[in-house]
PDB file of C-alpha atoms and ligand atoms in Angstrom:
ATOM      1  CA  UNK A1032      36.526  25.060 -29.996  1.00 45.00           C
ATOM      2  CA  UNK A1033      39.156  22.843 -28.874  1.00 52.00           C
ATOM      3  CA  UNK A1034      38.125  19.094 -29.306  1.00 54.00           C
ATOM      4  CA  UNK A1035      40.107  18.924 -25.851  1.00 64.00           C
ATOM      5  CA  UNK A1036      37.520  21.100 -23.902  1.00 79.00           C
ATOM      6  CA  UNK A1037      34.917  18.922 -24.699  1.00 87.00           C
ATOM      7  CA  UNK A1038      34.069  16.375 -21.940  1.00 92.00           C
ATOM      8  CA  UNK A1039      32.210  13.479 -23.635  1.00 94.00           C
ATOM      9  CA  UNK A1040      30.919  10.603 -20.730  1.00 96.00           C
ATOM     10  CA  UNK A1041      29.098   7.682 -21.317  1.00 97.00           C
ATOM     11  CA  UNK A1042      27.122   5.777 -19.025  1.00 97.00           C
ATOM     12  CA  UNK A1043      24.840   2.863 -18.542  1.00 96.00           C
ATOM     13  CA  UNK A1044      21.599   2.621 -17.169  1.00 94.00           C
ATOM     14  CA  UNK A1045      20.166  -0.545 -15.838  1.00 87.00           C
ATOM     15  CA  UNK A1046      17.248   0.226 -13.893  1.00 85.00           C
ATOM     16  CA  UNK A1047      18.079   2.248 -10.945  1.00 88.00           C
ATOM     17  CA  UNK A1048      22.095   1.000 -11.480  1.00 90.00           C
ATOM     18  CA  UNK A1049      23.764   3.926 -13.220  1.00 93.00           C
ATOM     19  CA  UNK A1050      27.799   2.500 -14.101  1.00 94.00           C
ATOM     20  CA  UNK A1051      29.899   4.472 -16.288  1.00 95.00           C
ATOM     21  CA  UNK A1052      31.615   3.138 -19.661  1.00 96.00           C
ATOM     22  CA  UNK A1053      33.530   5.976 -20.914  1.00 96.00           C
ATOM     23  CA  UNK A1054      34.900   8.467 -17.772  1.00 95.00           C
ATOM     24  CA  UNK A1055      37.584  10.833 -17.705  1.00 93.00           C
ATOM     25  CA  UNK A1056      38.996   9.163 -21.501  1.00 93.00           C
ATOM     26  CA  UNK A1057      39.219   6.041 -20.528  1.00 95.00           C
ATOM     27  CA  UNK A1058      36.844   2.887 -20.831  1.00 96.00           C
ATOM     28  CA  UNK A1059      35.643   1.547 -17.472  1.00 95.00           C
ATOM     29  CA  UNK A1060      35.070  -2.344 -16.276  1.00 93.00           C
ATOM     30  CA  UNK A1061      34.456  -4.696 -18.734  1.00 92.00           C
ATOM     31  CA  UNK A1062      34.617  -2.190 -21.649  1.00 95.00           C
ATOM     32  CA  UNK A1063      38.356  -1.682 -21.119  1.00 94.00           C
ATOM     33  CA  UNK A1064      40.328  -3.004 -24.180  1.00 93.00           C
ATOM     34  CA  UNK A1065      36.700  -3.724 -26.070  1.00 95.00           C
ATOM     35  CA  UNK A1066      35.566  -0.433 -26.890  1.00 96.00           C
ATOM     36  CA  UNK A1067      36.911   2.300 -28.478  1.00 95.00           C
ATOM     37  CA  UNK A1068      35.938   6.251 -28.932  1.00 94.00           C
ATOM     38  CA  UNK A1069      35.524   7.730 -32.131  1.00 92.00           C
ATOM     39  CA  UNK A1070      34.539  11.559 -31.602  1.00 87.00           C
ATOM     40  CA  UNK A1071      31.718  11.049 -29.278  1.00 90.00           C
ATOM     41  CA  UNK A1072      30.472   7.629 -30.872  1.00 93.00           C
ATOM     42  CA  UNK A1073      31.451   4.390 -28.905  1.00 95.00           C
ATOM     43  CA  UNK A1074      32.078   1.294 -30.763  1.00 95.00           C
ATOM     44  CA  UNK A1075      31.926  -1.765 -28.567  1.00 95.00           C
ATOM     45  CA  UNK A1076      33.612  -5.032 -30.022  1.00 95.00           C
ATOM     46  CA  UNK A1077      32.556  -8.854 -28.767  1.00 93.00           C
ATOM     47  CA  UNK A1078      29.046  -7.664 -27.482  1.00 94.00           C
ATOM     48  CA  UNK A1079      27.019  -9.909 -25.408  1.00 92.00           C
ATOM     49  CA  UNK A1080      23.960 -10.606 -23.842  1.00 89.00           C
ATOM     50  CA  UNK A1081      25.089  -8.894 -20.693  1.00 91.00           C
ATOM     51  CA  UNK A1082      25.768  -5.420 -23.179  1.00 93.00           C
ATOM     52  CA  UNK A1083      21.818  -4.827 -24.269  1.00 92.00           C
ATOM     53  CA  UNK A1084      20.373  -1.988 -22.246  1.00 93.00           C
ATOM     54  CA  UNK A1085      20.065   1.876 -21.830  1.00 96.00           C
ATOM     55  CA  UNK A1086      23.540   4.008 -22.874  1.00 96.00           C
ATOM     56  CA  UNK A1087      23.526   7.666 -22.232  1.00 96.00           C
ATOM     57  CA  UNK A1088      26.007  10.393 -23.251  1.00 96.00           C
ATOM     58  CA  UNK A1089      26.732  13.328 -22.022  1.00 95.00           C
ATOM     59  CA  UNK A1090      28.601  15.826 -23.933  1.00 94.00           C
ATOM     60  CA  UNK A1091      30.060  19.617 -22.142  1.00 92.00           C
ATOM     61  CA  UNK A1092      31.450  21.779 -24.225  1.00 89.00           C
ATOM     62  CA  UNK A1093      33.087  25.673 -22.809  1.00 88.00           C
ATOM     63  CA  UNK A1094      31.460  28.361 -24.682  1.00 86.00           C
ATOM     64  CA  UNK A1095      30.986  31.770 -24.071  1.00 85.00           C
ATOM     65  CA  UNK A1096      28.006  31.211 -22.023  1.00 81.00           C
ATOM     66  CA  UNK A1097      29.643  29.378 -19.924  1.00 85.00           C
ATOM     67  CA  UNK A1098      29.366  25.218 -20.378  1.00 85.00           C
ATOM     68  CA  UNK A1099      26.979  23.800 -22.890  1.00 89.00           C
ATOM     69  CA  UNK A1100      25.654  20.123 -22.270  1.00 91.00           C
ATOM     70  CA  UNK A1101      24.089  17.774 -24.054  1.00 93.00           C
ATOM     71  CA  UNK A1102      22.833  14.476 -23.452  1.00 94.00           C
ATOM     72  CA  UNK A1103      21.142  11.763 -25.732  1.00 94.00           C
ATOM     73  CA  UNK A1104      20.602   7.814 -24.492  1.00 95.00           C
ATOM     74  CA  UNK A1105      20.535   4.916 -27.416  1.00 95.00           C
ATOM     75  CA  UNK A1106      19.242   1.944 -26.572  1.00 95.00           C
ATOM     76  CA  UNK A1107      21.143  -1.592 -27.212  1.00 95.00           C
ATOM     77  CA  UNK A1108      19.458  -4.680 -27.996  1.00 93.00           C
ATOM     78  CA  UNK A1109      22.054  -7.131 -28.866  1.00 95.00           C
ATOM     79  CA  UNK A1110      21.045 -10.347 -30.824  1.00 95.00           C
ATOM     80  CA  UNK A1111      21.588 -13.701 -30.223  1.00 95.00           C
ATOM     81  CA  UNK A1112      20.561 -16.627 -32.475  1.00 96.00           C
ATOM     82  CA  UNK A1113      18.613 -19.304 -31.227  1.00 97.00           C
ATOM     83  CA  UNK A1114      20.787 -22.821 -29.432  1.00 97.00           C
ATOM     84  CA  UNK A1115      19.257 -25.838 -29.883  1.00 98.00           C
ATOM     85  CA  UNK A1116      15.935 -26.581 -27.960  1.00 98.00           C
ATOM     86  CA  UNK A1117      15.666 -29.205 -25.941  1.00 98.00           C
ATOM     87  CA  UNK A1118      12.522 -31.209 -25.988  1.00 98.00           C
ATOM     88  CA  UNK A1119      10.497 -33.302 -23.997  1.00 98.00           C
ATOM     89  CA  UNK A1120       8.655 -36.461 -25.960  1.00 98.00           C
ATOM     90  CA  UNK A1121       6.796 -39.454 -23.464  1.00 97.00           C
ATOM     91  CA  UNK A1122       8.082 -42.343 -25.123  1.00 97.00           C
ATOM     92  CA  UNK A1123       4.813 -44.103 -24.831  1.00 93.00           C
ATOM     93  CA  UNK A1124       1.163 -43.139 -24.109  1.00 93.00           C
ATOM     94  CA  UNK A1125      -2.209 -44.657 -23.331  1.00 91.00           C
ATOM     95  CA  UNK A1126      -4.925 -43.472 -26.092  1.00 92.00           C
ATOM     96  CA  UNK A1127      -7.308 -41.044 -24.984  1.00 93.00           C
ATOM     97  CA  UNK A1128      -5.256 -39.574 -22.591  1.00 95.00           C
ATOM     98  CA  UNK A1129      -4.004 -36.018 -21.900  1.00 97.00           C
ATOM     99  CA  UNK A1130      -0.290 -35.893 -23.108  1.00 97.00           C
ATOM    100  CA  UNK A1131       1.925 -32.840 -23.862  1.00 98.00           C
ATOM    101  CA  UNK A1132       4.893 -32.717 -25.862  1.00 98.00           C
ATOM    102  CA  UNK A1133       7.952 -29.706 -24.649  1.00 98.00           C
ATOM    103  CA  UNK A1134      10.176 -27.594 -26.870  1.00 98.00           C
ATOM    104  CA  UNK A1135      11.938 -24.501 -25.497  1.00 98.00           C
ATOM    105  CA  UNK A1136      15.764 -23.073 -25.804  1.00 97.00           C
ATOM    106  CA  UNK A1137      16.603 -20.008 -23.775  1.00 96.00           C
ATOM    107  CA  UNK A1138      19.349 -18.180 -25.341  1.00 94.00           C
ATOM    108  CA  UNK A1139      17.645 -16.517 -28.466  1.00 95.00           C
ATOM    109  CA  UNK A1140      17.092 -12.793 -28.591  1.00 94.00           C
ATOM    110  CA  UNK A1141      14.256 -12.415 -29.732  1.00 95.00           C
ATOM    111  CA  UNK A1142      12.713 -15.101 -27.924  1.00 96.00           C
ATOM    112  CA  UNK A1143      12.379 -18.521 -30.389  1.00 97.00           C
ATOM    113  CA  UNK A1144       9.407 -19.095 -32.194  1.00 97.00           C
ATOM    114  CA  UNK A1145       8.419 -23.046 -32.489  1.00 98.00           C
ATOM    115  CA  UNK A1146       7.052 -25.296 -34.759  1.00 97.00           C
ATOM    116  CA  UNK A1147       6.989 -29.481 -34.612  1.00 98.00           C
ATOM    117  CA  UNK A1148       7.235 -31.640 -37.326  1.00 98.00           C
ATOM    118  CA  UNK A1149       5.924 -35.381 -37.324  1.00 97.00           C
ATOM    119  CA  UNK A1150       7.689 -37.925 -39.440  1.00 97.00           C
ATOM    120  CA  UNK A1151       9.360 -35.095 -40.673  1.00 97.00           C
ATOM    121  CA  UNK A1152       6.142 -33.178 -41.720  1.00 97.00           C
ATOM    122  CA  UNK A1153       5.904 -29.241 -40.035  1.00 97.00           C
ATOM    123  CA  UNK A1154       2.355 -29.730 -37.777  1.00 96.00           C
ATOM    124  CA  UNK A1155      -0.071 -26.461 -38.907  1.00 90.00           C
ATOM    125  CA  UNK A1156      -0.508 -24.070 -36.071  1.00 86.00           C
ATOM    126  CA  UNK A1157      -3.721 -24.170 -34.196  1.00 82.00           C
ATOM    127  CA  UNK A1158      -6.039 -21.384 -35.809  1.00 83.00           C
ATOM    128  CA  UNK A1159      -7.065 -19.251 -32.538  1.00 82.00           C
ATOM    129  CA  UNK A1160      -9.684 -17.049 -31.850  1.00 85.00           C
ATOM    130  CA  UNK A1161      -8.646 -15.303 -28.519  1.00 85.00           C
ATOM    131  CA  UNK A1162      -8.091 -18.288 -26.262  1.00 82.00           C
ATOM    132  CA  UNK A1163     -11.166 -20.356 -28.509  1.00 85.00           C
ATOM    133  CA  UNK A1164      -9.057 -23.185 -30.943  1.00 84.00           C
ATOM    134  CA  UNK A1165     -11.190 -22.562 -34.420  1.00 84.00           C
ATOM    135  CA  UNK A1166      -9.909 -25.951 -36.015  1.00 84.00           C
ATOM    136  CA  UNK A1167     -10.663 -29.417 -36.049  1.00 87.00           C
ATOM    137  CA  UNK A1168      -7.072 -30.286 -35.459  1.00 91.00           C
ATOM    138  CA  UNK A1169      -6.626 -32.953 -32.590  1.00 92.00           C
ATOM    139  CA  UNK A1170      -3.553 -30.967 -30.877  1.00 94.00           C
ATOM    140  CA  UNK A1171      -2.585 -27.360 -30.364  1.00 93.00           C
ATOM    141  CA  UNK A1172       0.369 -26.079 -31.524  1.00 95.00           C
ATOM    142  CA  UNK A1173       1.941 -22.944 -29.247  1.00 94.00           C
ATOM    143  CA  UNK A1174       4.240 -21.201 -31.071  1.00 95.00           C
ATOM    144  CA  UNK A1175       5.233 -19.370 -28.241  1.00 96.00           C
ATOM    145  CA  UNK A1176       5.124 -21.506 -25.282  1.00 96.00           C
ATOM    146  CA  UNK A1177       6.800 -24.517 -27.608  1.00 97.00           C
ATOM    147  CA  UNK A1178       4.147 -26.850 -26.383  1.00 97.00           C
ATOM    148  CA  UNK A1179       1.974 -29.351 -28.941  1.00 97.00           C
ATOM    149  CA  UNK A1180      -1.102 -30.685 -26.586  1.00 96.00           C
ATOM    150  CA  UNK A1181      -3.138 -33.476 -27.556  1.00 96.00           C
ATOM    151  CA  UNK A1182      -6.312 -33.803 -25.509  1.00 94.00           C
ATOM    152  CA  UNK A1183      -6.883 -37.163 -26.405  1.00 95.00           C
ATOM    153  CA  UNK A1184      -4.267 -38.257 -27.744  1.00 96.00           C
ATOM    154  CA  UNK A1185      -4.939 -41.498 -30.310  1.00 95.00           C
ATOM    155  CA  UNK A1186      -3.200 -44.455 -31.930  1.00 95.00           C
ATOM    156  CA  UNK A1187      -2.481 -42.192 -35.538  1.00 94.00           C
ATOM    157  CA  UNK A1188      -0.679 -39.003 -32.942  1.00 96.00           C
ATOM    158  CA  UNK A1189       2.170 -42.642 -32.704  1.00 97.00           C
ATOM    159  CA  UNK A1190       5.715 -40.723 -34.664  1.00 97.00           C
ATOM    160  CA  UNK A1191       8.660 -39.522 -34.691  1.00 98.00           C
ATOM    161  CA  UNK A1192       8.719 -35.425 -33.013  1.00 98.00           C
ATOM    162  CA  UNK A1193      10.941 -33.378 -33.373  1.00 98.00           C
ATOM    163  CA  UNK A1194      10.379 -29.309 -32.765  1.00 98.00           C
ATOM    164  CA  UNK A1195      12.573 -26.325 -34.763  1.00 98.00           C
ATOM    165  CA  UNK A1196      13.833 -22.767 -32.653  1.00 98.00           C
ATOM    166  CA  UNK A1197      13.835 -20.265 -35.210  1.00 98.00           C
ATOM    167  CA  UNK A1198      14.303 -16.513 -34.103  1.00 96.00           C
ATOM    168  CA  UNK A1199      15.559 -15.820 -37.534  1.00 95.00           C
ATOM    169  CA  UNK A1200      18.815 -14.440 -36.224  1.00 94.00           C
ATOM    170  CA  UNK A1201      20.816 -17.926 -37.088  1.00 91.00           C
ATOM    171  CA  UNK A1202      19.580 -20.776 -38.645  1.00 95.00           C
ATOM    172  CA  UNK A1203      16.726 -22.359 -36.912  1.00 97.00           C
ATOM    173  CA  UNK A1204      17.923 -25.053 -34.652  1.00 98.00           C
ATOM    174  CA  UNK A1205      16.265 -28.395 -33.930  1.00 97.00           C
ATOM    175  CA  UNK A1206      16.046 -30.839 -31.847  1.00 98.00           C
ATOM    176  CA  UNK A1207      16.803 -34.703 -31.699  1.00 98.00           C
ATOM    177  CA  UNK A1208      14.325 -36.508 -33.118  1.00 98.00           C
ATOM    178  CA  UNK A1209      12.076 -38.810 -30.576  1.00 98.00           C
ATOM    179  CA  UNK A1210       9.491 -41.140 -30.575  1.00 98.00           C
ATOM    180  CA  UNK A1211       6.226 -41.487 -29.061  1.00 97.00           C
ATOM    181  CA  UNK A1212       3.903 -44.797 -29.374  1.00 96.00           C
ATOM    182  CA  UNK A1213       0.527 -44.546 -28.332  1.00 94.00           C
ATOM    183  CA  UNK A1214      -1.403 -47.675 -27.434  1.00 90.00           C
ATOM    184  CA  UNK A1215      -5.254 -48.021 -26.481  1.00 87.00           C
ATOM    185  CA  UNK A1216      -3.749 -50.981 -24.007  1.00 73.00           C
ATOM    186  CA  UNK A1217      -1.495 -49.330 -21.431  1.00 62.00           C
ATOM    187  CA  UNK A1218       1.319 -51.845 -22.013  1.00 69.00           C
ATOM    188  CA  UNK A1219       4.205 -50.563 -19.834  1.00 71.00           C
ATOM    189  CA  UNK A1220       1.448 -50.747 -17.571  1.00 72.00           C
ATOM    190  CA  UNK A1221       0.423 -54.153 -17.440  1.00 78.00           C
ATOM    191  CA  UNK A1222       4.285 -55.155 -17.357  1.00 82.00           C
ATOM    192  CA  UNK A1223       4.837 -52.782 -14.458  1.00 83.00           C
ATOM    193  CA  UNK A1224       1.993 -54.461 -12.561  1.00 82.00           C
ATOM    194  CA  UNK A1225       2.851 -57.896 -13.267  1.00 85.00           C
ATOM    195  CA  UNK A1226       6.810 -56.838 -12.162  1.00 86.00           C
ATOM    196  CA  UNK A1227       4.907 -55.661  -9.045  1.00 87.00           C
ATOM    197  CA  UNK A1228       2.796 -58.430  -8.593  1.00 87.00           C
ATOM    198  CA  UNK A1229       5.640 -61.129  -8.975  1.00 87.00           C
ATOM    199  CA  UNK A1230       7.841 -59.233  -6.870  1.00 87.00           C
ATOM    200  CA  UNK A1231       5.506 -59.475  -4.268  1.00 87.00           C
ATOM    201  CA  UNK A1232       4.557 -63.152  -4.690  1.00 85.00           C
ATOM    202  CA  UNK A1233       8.618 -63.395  -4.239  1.00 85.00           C
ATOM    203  CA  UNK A1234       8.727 -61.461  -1.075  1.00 83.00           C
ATOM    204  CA  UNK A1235       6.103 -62.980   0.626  1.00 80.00           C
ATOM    205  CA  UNK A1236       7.686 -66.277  -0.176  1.00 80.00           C
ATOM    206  CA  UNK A1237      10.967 -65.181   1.276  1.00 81.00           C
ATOM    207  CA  UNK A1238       9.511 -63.983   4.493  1.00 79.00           C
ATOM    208  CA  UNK A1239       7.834 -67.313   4.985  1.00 79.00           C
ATOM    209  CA  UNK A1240      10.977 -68.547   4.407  1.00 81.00           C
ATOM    210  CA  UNK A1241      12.740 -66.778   6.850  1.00 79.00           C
ATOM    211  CA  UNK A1242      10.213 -67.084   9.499  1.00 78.00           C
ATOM    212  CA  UNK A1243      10.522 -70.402   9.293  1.00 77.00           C
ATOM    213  CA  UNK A1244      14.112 -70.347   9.923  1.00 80.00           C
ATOM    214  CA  UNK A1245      13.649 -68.335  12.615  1.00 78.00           C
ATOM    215  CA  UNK A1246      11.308 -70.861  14.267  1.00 70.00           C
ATOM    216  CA  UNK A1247       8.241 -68.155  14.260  1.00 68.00           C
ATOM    217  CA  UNK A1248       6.282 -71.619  12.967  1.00 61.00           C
ATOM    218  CA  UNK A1249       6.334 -74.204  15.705  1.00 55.00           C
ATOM    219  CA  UNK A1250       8.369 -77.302  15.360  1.00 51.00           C
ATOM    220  CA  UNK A1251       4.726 -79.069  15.823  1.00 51.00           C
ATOM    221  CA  UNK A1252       3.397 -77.731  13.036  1.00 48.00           C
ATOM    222  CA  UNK A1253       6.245 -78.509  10.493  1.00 48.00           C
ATOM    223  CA  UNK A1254       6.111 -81.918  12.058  1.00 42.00           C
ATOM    224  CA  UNK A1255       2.600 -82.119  11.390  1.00 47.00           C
ATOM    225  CA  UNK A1256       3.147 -81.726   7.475  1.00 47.00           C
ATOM    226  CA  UNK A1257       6.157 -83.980   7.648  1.00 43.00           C
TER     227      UNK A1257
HETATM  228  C1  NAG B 957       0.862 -19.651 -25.845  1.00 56.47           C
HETATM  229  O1  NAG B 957       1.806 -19.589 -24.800  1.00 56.47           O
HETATM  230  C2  NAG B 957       2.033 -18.278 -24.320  1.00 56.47           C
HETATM  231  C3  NAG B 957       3.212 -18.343 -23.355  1.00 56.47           C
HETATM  232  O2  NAG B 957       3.072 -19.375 -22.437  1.00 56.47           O
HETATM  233  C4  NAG B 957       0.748 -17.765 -23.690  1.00 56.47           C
HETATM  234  O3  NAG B 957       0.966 -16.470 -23.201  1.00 56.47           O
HETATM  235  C5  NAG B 957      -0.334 -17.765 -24.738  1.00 56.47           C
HETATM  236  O4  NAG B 957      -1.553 -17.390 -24.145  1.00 56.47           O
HETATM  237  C6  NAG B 957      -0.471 -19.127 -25.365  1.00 56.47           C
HETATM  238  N1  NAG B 957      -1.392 -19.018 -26.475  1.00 56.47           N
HETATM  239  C7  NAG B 957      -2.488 -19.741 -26.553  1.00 56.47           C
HETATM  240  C8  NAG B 957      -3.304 -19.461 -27.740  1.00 56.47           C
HETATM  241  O5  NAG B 957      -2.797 -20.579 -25.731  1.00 56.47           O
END
């Protein structure tokens, strides 16, 4: 048969979305000047993201009994190495407290796996049983989620965190390293407060002050203390 007489299409399906990639010999949309057609094969150069999904081709051919079709659909997954995850580190926290430490980077295909590392050390994973933690570890590590939770979080949790993306694609990625000090005495606390407390002591003082200059005190009773 006459390469010519075949009809060779290729489409893509995204859910109900059916858009075509090859039609009529020529590549369609964003595939133009990309892609190129070798017998029936595609090759598609500079893939992204945005090119993992369902392909189907379809492939007519004239024969004696009239047209003969075929049609066969490949799935694309196209990889991406993991970017560098942000994370989230309080800078301080009070001993005994709840406090839960972020990691997460959203460009990986496969989705990231995550591990932290204190003073530089890789933290075990928590040893699960279902949704039961079967260690005596004081945090749980989620390799998934990117989150280390300490439920009471103590003085020897104080370090320097940092958490690794690894999707082995790339090289893992990490990111910056942060600190966290824990304290059994809430010092930003007390600071805050006293900030508070002085800033009130000042206001009040200032509204006496203009009151007075506004004559809300009588004259009399100025007098009286002169
Ligand atoms: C870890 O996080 C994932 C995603 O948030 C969640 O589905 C999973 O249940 C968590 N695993 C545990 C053991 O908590």
């Amino acid at each position: 048969k006459k390469q010519s007489d075949t009809r060779v299409e290729w489409k893509k399906i995204s859910g109900k979305d059916v858009s075509f990639v090859y039609f009529q010999g020529s590549f369609i949309g964003n595939f133009k000047g990309r892609a190129e057609i070798r017998h029936s094969s595609i090759q598609i150069k500079n893939v992204t993201r945005k090119d993992s999904g369902k392909y189907r081709c379809e492939i007519s051919t004239p024969s004696e009994h009239g047209q003969e079709a075929g049609e066969t659909e490949i799935t694309l997954l196209v990889l991406v190495p993991s970017a560098v995850p942000v994370c989230e580190v309080p800078i301080s926290a009070m001993s005994g407290t709840v406090v839960e430490l972020r990691c997460k980077e959203n460009e990986g295909v496969p989705a990231s796996k995550y591990r932290w590392y204190r003073n530089n050390f890789p933290l075990s994973e928590s040893l699960m049983l279902g949704n039961v933690k079967k260690d005596r570890l004081p945090y749980a590590m989620n390799t998934t989620s990117g989150t280390l939770l300490f439920n009471h979080v103590s003085k020897n949790d104080t370090g320097e965190y940092y958490c690794e993306a690894d999707n082995e694609i790339g090289q893992p990625q990490k990111c910056p390293v942060k600190r966290m000090q824990v304290d059994d005495l809430n010092v930003s606390g007390i600071i805050a407060a006293v900030v508070i407390v002085a800033l009130i002591i000042a206001s009040c003082g200032l509204g006496v002050y203009y009151a007075q200059k506004k004559g809300y005190f009588s004259s009399k009773y100025i007098c009286f203390y002169n």
